[in-house]
Amino acid sequence: MLVAVMLLPSILSISQLGLGSQELVERQDSNETIEVPGYLPFDQNSVDFEDPSHGWNWDEGNTGKAALYYRTASYVPIQEWEQVTGEALVSGWHALGHEYPIPSDWKEELEEIGLECRTFYAPQGFHCDVPRLSPATLLDAGVIGAFRLADIDKIAPDAFPIIEGESNGNAGMEGEKYLFRVLLSGPGHLSDLLKTGVELRDYRLQRFADVLVGPKEIEMLSEQPFIEWIEPTYAPTFDNQEASQIIGADWVTDSSNMMSHGGAVTGDGVIVAVMDSGLDTAVECSGVTNCDSLNSGVHADFSGRIMGVVSYNNCGACSDGTGGPNDYNGHGTHVAGSVLGDGSNSPNGEDNSGMAPGAYLFMQAVGYGNNDGSLAPPDYEDAYAEAYAAGARVHTNSWGTGPDACAPTQSNPTATNSPSCWAYYTSDTMELDAAANNYQDLTILFAMGNDGRDCTYASFGWQTTNCPSGQDGEINLGALNRQATAKNILSIGASENVRNTLALHSRSYFSVCGNCDWYGTPIKLDQEGDNAEGMAGFSNRGPTSDGRIKPDIVAPGTWIHSTKTSLRVASTDLGDYYTVKRGTSMATPITAGSVALVIEHLNAHGYNCNLAYNSASDNCPDSALVKAILSASAHDMQGQYSSGGDGENGAVERAPNNHEGWGRVDLERAMGSGFSEGIDITTSDMHSFKLSVPDSGVSTLRVVLSWNEAENSPSAGTQLRNDLDIFLKSPTGVLQTYDNDDVNNLVGISIDSPDAGDWEIIVTGENVIDGAQKYYLAASDGVITDMRHPVSENYNEPGFQSGSIFTETTMSTGEDHLCAILDDASLQCWGSNEFGQLGDGTTADRLTMTEVSLDAARTATSISSGKHHTCSILDNGELQCWGRNNFGQLGDGTETHSISPVGAVLSQVPVQISSGDWHTCSIMDDASLHCWGRNTDGQLGDGTNIDSSIPVSVSLGEKALAVSAGGSHTCAITESWALKCWGSNDNGQLGIGSTVSSNTPTTVTLGGNAVAVTAGGSHTCSLLQGNNVKCWGDNSKGQLGDGGTNQQNDASTVGVTLAGAISIDSGRDHTCVVDSGDSLHCWGGGDDGQLGDGSNSEQVSAPVAIDLGQNLGALSISSGGSYTCVVGSNDLARCWGGESNSGALSLGNEPEDFPLSRWSYIGSSERDWNNNGNLNIFEVNVGSDGDGDGFPSNEDSDDSNPTVAADCSSGSYGRFTCRQATPGYFV
C-alpha cells in the first residue's frame, strides 16, 4: 500500500513549549499589561498601547500581519497613516507591508525610491529606513501599511532578569556591567550608537556592535529607533559530555561496493577546516610542505595532509608556554582525528581511522592552553574567510554557546527556563547565517550541545546540578546551542554508538553522569552505547523558538575512539595515540568527514572540488546540495524506548523530528541519491521534475528540498525569508502532499512502498522576497531530471510565428478546437469534433488531447487550424488535412468531409501552412504560394471567385516569406518585406483605403517593412521591422486596439497599436501579441473569455496585459475563434476562452494549464537560426542577401530561394540548419 508521510510535524504549541496557553503578547483590558510569559510584565508606563503607530493587533482597521518575536503585529493602512498617527510623512525605520505573496522584485523597487530594507517580518513585510516619503508615494510603490517597532519588540528574553537587577547565569560581564550585543536596524548608525554614551567594545559588518551596559542603559537602548534588538552575550564552550560502520563509511571506502557510483571515496583532495582547541603539538604553518617540515612530530594520523595551522588565542607569550595551536585540552586533536585521521598508529587488528582518511586538514586553533575549556573564536566572517581562502569547503565546529538563561526574577519568582529563551535566533546566529550564505559552497557544521535532560529545568545551572522532578522517560525539547539555531548550517545531534562489548563503555546514563537525577526510567538505566537505533540521552533537541526542526541530522556520539594529544593524559586513553570521548562534539566531526566523502563522490558527477591539489579545481557543491543529499538519504532510526506518554520516545517518531532531525547519516544510501542542479525560483513560479524510481524494492522514498538564504533577525517571529513548497505526484498522477510549512528551509516528503516508475516533483515559489532563490533537490532513490524547459532549452530563441517560413508552427487554435505538435513529434487535438476536425477517425468531441490518425511512422512538423478543419505538414513533405470540406478546403480534390487525414494535391513540397475559415494557403519550397477552398470573395487570390478543391497558384510577383488566411481574406509578405492582401474587404480588412474586395493580391502601404502578418475574421494586423504593431479593418469589438471602435480602411493612416512586439496572432474578433519581454497583451472581443483578462467583455479597445500566472512568459501565441492559447516558458500550453461552450470545453476567462499527458510538452521551433541574437523575421536588408531570408549570399546555399539556406548532406535535413534524419524522414 502506498502511504504518503508528512515529513514536517506541526510546530509545537505554546503550551508544549512551556509558554502558557495565551498569545505571546496580548492586551489585558483590566490592567493594560503586556505579558511576556515567564518573565517581566511590562505595565502601561513601559509599553504605550495608545500609540497606534506600533501596529497593535487589536487596533480595528489595521491590515495584514507581521510575525515579531513576542507578538503578531498588524499594519496601519498606508492611506490612513496621517489620519491615524498625525504624521504627514513616513520617516525612519518602519515595517512596511505588501499584499501577500510579495513579488520577488518588490524589495528592489523599494530600494529604487531610496529605501533601505533589511529584516523580513513574515509573511508580508520588511523593516525599512524610509527617507521622508509621503504615504501616497509608498502606496504607489505597493505598500499597504506600516508600523514602528515598540520597545518591547527589541529586548531579548534573557535580558529581562538583568533589567530587573537579577543575576543571569553565564551572561558575559566586565566588572559590574554586562557585555551586550546590539543589532542595528541597518548600516550607517554607528555614530548614533556612540551618541548614546554606551561603551563600545566591537563593531562589525555595519550592523553588529558589542557594548558594555547596565540595566538602565538596556532600557534606554531599546527606545532608540535605529536599534532593532539587544541581547546578552555568553562564552562559548566545547560540547564534550565527560561509528564508521554504523553510518556506512567503511562501505563507501570499499571500491567493490562503489563501482557503480564512481569509485571508492576517502575524502581525497577535499580540505576540511576544524575550529577547535588545537592540534597535538602543532605550530602555525601554511601549505603541506611547510606543515610537514614544521610539524613532523604531530600525531602520525595527520602526516602529509595538514594544509595549514593558525591560532586565535593571542597567547603566544603565555608564561606557562601553552600558547599557540598546541592542544593541551585534547578536544581538537580528537575532533580532527574523527574527521580525517588515517589510523596510522592503530594497534594491530584495530582501525581507529576517521571518516575521511584521505581528506586534508586546516586547523583553526581557538583554545587557550590552560586546559580549562575556554575558547577565543574569531568573528564568523573572518574565520570562514580565512578557511575558505585556504581551500576548505567543509568547516566543523564542536563548540558553542549553551542554552540561554531566563532565570526567575523577583517579579516572577516561579518562572522557569523556557525554550523560547533557550532556542531563539540570536544576533550571534544571525552573523553565522550571513557568513554561511556568503560562502555558499562551504558546508558549515555545528554541534547541538549536550544539555539534554529528562527533568524540570529549574535554572541555568542545571548542567551541573541535579533536577529531581519532572522525569517522564522522554528527553525534553527545545534546549540547544545558539549556533545550532542557524538555518544555513548543519546542526548535528548525537546518536548512540555500539561499544557495549568493552568494559569501559558498558555503563548506563545514570552511572556516567555520577548517579545524577537528570534522566527518568528507562533512560537512566540504559547503556550509552548499546543501540545504534537510539539517540544519546545528552544530545540537545529542537525545535527552535520559531518552530524549525533541529537537529538537521545525527551521527554516533558515544564512546568515540579517535586521536589523542600527546600533551594530556586521561583515564579514558587507549594507549599512547588514541582516546575516547563522547558528546555532540564527537558526532559533528563524524558528519563533517561524511560531508568530505560526499563532496569527493560528487566529483564523479559533474563537480570538480580538489583544492588540496589544484587551486583551480574549485567547482564545489553548495552546502544546500550537501544538506539535501545527507537528509534525503538519512536513516530514520527506530528508537529504543516506548515511554514518554505517546509511546514514541525520541527517535521512535517518524523523521524528521526534533530528536534525530532527518535521521542518522547513511553514506551507503547517500552514494545512490539522485539530485538536481541549483535552480532559481521566484514568487509564484512552479517547477516540474521527473524522478525515475527503480523497480528494486525501495521501502521508503524520501525527496528533500533545500536552500540557503539571507539571514533574518532576532526581532522577527519567523526566520524563514523565502518560502518554497514541494509536492509529489505518483506515476498514476496521485498528488502526494504534506502541510507545507513556512518556517524551514529544509523540507521534504517520504513515501512508503513507492511505486516504481516516473514520479513528478513540483517545487513552487510560495513567497520569495529576496529576488530569485536558488534551491536543490535530492531523492533517496532514483534519478531526478529537470523538466522545466525540456524543449525550449535546445533552441537559441524558441517559439514560432504563425505563417512565417522561418518557423514551424507547433500549436494552432481553430474556432473551437486546438491542435498541437508535442515534443515527441506526435500530433494531438482537443475540442469540438462535429466535422472530424480533430482527425482521430471519429466525430466525438474530445476533452483530452487525442492523437491524430496519421499514417504509421509519420510525424508532424507544422500545423494550422481553420474554423472547422485542420492541416499539417508531415515529416516526409506531405501536406495532410482533415475536417470540414464543404468548399474543398482540405485540398484533396473533393468536397467530402474527412474524419481522418487526407493528402492535399500538391506538386511541390510545402514549408508553411495557414488555414482560414473555409480556405487554406501554403508556401512551397520554391517560395511560391498556393491556396484552395472557398473563393466567393476572391480569398484564393487567383483572379477568380471560383471555389477550388485543389491548390491554385497565387501570383505575388515576388517570392513569399509569410502567409495568413483569415475569415474570407488572405495576406502575404514578400521577399521585399512588402505586404499584399486580397479577398473580402467589407470592413476594410485589406487596408487599401476602400471597402472594395479584390481577387488578386494588392499591395498594402504600411510605412515600413512588414515582418509578420495575421488575418482575423474581418481585421488584419501586421508586425513591422521596428517591432511595432499596426491593425486595420473591422473594429466593432475593439479588435484594432486603437482605443476606439471605428473601422479603419487605410493601413497607411493607422497608428501603432503596440510597440516592442516580437510575435502576433489574430483570432476571429481579437488579437494577441507577445512583446520582447515575453509578456502577453490582448484586445478585441472577449465575450467567450478569449482575452484572458478575467472578464467576458464584448469590447476591449486597447491592449491589456495578460498575467499567465506562475511567473511564466509566452514563447508563442495562437488566437482562434473563441479560444486563445500560449506556449509558456515552461513549454506547456496555457489556454482560456470557449465560455459559450458547455461543460469541459469551457476553459474560463483567465489562463490556466491545458492538460497534457505526463511529461508531454508543446514542441518548439527555432526563431534565431544563425544565433546572432536577432529573430530571423527581423533580419531585414541584410547585406548581400539576395532572397530576403536574412542570410548573406556567402552563408546561403541558394540565395534566390528564401525558404532554404542550409546545404545538408545525405542523411540529414533542414532548411536553415541541418539535423540528422531519422528513418523514413523526408530529406
Coordinates of C-alpha atoms in Angstrom, one line a residue, residues 356-608:
A356 CA 37.6 10.7 5.5
P357 CA 41.2 9.4 5.9
G358 CA 42.1 10.9 2.5
A359 CA 41.0 14.5 3.3
Y360 CA 43.3 17.4 4.2
L361 CA 43.2 19.4 7.4
F362 CA 43.2 23.2 8.0
M363 CA 43.3 23.7 11.8
Q364 CA 42.0 26.9 13.4
A365 CA 43.0 26.7 17.0
V366 CA 40.8 28.7 19.3
G367 CA 41.5 27.1 22.7
Y368 CA 43.6 28.7 25.5
G369 CA 46.4 26.4 26.6
N370 CA 45.4 26.2 30.2
N371 CA 43.1 23.3 29.6
D372 CA 40.0 24.9 31.2
G373 CA 38.0 24.6 28.0
S374 CA 37.8 28.3 27.4
L375 CA 37.7 29.5 23.8
A376 CA 38.6 32.5 21.8
P377 CA 36.9 32.1 18.4
P378 CA 37.2 34.9 15.9
D379 CA 34.3 36.6 14.2
Y380 CA 32.5 34.2 11.9
E381 CA 33.1 36.2 8.7
D382 CA 36.9 36.4 9.5
A383 CA 37.1 32.7 10.4
Y384 CA 35.3 31.4 7.3
A385 CA 37.1 33.8 5.0
E386 CA 40.4 32.5 6.1
A387 CA 39.4 28.9 5.9
Y388 CA 37.8 29.4 2.5
A389 CA 40.9 31.1 1.2
A390 CA 42.9 28.1 2.3
G391 CA 40.7 25.9 0.2
A392 CA 38.4 24.5 2.9
R393 CA 34.9 23.6 1.7
V394 CA 33.9 21.9 5.0
H395 CA 34.1 23.7 8.3
T396 CA 33.3 21.8 11.5
N397 CA 32.7 23.3 14.9
S398 CA 32.3 21.1 18.1
W399 CA 31.7 24.0 20.4
G400 CA 29.0 26.6 21.0
T401 CA 27.2 28.8 23.4
G402 CA 24.8 26.8 25.5
P403 CA 21.1 27.4 26.0
D404 CA 20.5 30.9 27.3
A405 CA 19.1 31.7 30.8
C406 CA 15.7 33.0 31.6
A407 CA 16.0 32.7 35.4
P408 CA 13.4 33.5 38.0
T409 CA 13.1 37.2 39.0
Q410 CA 11.6 39.0 41.9
S411 CA 8.6 39.8 39.8
N412 CA 8.3 36.2 38.6
P413 CA 9.7 34.0 41.3
T414 CA 8.1 30.9 39.8
A415 CA 9.5 31.5 36.3
T416 CA 11.4 28.6 34.8
N417 CA 13.8 28.4 32.0
S418 CA 11.9 28.2 28.8
P419 CA 12.6 27.0 25.2
S420 CA 11.5 30.4 24.0
C421 CA 14.7 31.6 25.6
W422 CA 17.0 28.7 25.0
A423 CA 16.3 28.3 21.3
Y424 CA 15.8 31.8 20.0
Y425 CA 17.6 33.1 16.9
T426 CA 20.2 35.4 18.3
S427 CA 22.4 38.1 16.8
D428 CA 25.2 35.6 17.0
T429 CA 23.2 33.1 14.9
M430 CA 22.4 35.9 12.5
E431 CA 26.1 36.5 11.9
L432 CA 26.6 32.8 11.4
D433 CA 23.8 32.6 8.8
A434 CA 25.1 35.6 7.0
A435 CA 28.6 34.1 6.7
A436 CA 27.2 30.7 5.6
N437 CA 25.1 32.3 2.9
N438 CA 28.1 34.4 1.8
Y439 CA 30.1 31.2 1.3
Q440 CA 27.6 29.1 -0.5
D441 CA 29.9 26.2 -1.2
L442 CA 31.3 26.0 2.3
T443 CA 29.4 23.4 4.3
I444 CA 29.4 24.5 8.0
L445 CA 28.6 22.2 10.8
F446 CA 27.9 22.9 14.5
A447 CA 27.2 20.6 17.4
M448 CA 23.8 20.8 19.0
G449 CA 25.2 20.7 22.5
N450 CA 24.9 18.2 25.4
D451 CA 22.3 19.7 27.7
G452 CA 19.6 17.1 27.1
R453 CA 17.7 16.2 30.3
D454 CA 14.6 14.3 31.3
C455 CA 13.7 16.6 34.2
T456 CA 12.4 20.1 35.1
Y457 CA 15.0 22.7 34.2
A458 CA 14.8 25.0 37.2
S459 CA 17.7 27.3 36.4
F460 CA 20.6 27.8 34.1
G461 CA 22.7 25.8 36.5
W462 CA 21.0 22.5 35.5
Q463 CA 24.0 21.4 33.5
T464 CA 25.9 20.6 36.7
T465 CA 23.2 20.2 39.4
N466 CA 20.5 17.7 39.9
C467 CA 16.9 18.3 38.9
P468 CA 15.0 15.6 40.7
S469 CA 11.5 16.4 39.4
G470 CA 9.7 16.1 36.1
Q471 CA 11.2 12.8 34.8
D472 CA 8.8 11.1 32.3
G473 CA 11.2 9.0 30.3
E474 CA 11.4 11.5 27.4
I475 CA 14.3 13.9 26.8
N476 CA 12.9 17.5 26.9
L477 CA 12.7 19.5 23.8
G478 CA 13.9 23.0 22.9
A479 CA 17.3 23.3 24.6
L480 CA 20.1 23.8 22.0
N481 CA 23.3 25.8 21.4
R482 CA 22.8 29.2 20.0
Q483 CA 24.8 28.4 16.9
A484 CA 22.7 25.3 16.2
T485 CA 19.6 27.5 15.7
A486 CA 21.1 28.8 12.4
K487 CA 19.2 27.8 9.3
N488 CA 22.1 27.7 6.7
I489 CA 24.3 25.2 8.5
L490 CA 24.1 21.5 9.5
S491 CA 23.2 21.2 13.2
I492 CA 24.4 17.9 14.4
G493 CA 22.9 15.7 17.2
A494 CA 24.4 12.6 18.7
S495 CA 23.0 9.1 18.4
E496 CA 24.3 6.0 20.3
N497 CA 27.4 4.2 19.2
V498 CA 27.7 0.4 19.7
R499 CA 30.6 -0.1 22.2
N500 CA 28.9 -2.0 25.0
T501 CA 31.2 -5.0 24.5
L502 CA 34.0 -3.1 26.1
A503 CA 34.0 -2.9 29.8
L504 CA 34.9 0.8 29.8
H505 CA 31.8 1.7 27.7
S506 CA 29.1 -0.6 29.1
R507 CA 27.8 2.0 31.5
S508 CA 24.4 3.5 32.0
Y509 CA 23.5 7.1 31.7
F510 CA 22.9 7.1 35.4
S511 CA 26.4 5.8 36.0
V512 CA 28.1 8.1 33.6
C513 CA 26.6 11.3 35.0
G514 CA 27.7 10.3 38.5
N515 CA 24.3 8.9 39.7
C516 CA 22.6 12.2 38.8
D517 CA 18.8 12.7 38.6
W518 CA 18.8 14.0 35.0
Y519 CA 17.1 11.1 33.5
G520 CA 14.0 9.0 34.3
T521 CA 13.3 5.4 33.5
P522 CA 14.1 3.8 31.1
I523 CA 16.8 6.2 30.0
K524 CA 18.7 6.3 33.3
L525 CA 19.4 2.6 33.2
D526 CA 20.1 2.3 29.5
Q527 CA 23.7 1.9 28.4
E528 CA 25.1 4.8 26.4
G529 CA 26.5 2.7 23.6
D530 CA 24.4 -0.4 23.1
N531 CA 21.8 0.5 20.4
A532 CA 22.6 2.3 17.1
E533 CA 18.8 3.0 16.6
G534 CA 18.7 5.2 19.7
M535 CA 19.5 8.8 20.4
A536 CA 22.2 9.7 23.0
G537 CA 20.3 11.0 26.1
F538 CA 22.6 14.0 26.5
S539 CA 22.1 15.3 22.9
N540 CA 20.2 18.6 22.7
R541 CA 16.8 18.7 20.9
G542 CA 14.9 21.2 18.9
P543 CA 12.8 22.9 17.8
T544 CA 14.0 26.5 17.6
S545 CA 11.7 29.1 19.1
D546 CA 10.1 29.7 15.7
G547 CA 9.4 26.0 15.2
R548 CA 12.2 25.0 12.9
I549 CA 13.3 21.3 13.1
K550 CA 16.7 20.8 14.8
P551 CA 19.0 18.9 14.7
D552 CA 19.3 18.6 10.9
I553 CA 20.9 15.2 11.2
V554 CA 22.7 13.0 13.7
A555 CA 25.7 10.7 13.9
P556 CA 27.2 8.4 16.6
G557 CA 28.5 10.4 19.5
T558 CA 29.0 8.0 22.4
W559 CA 32.4 6.4 23.2
I560 CA 34.1 7.6 20.0
H561 CA 37.7 6.3 19.6
S562 CA 40.0 8.9 18.0
T563 CA 43.4 10.6 18.1
K564 CA 44.9 11.7 21.3
T565 CA 47.0 14.8 22.0
S566 CA 50.4 13.9 23.5
L567 CA 50.1 16.9 25.8
R568 CA 47.5 15.4 28.1
V569 CA 46.9 12.1 29.8
A570 CA 43.4 10.9 30.7
S571 CA 41.8 7.8 32.2
T572 CA 40.0 7.2 29.0
D573 CA 43.1 6.9 26.9
L574 CA 43.5 3.9 24.7
G575 CA 47.3 3.7 24.9
D576 CA 49.6 6.5 23.7
Y577 CA 47.8 7.5 20.5
Y578 CA 44.1 7.3 20.9
T579 CA 41.5 8.1 23.5
V580 CA 37.7 8.0 24.0
K581 CA 35.3 11.0 24.1
R582 CA 31.5 11.4 24.0
G583 CA 29.2 14.2 23.1
T584 CA 27.7 16.0 20.1
S585 CA 31.3 17.3 19.8
M586 CA 32.1 13.8 18.5
A587 CA 29.1 13.3 16.3
T588 CA 29.8 16.6 14.5
P589 CA 33.3 15.7 13.1
I590 CA 32.0 12.3 12.1
T591 CA 29.4 14.1 10.0
A592 CA 32.0 16.5 8.7
G593 CA 34.1 13.6 7.4
S594 CA 30.9 12.2 5.8
V595 CA 30.5 15.6 4.0
A596 CA 34.0 15.3 2.7
L597 CA 33.2 11.8 1.3
V598 CA 30.0 13.2 -0.4
I599 CA 32.0 16.0 -2.0
E600 CA 34.5 13.6 -3.4
H601 CA 31.7 11.4 -4.6
L602 CA 30.1 14.4 -6.4
N603 CA 33.4 14.9 -8.2
A604 CA 32.4 11.9 -10.3
H605 CA 29.1 13.5 -11.1
G606 CA 29.9 16.9 -12.6
Y607 CA 31.7 18.7 -9.8
N608 CA 35.5 19.4 -9.5

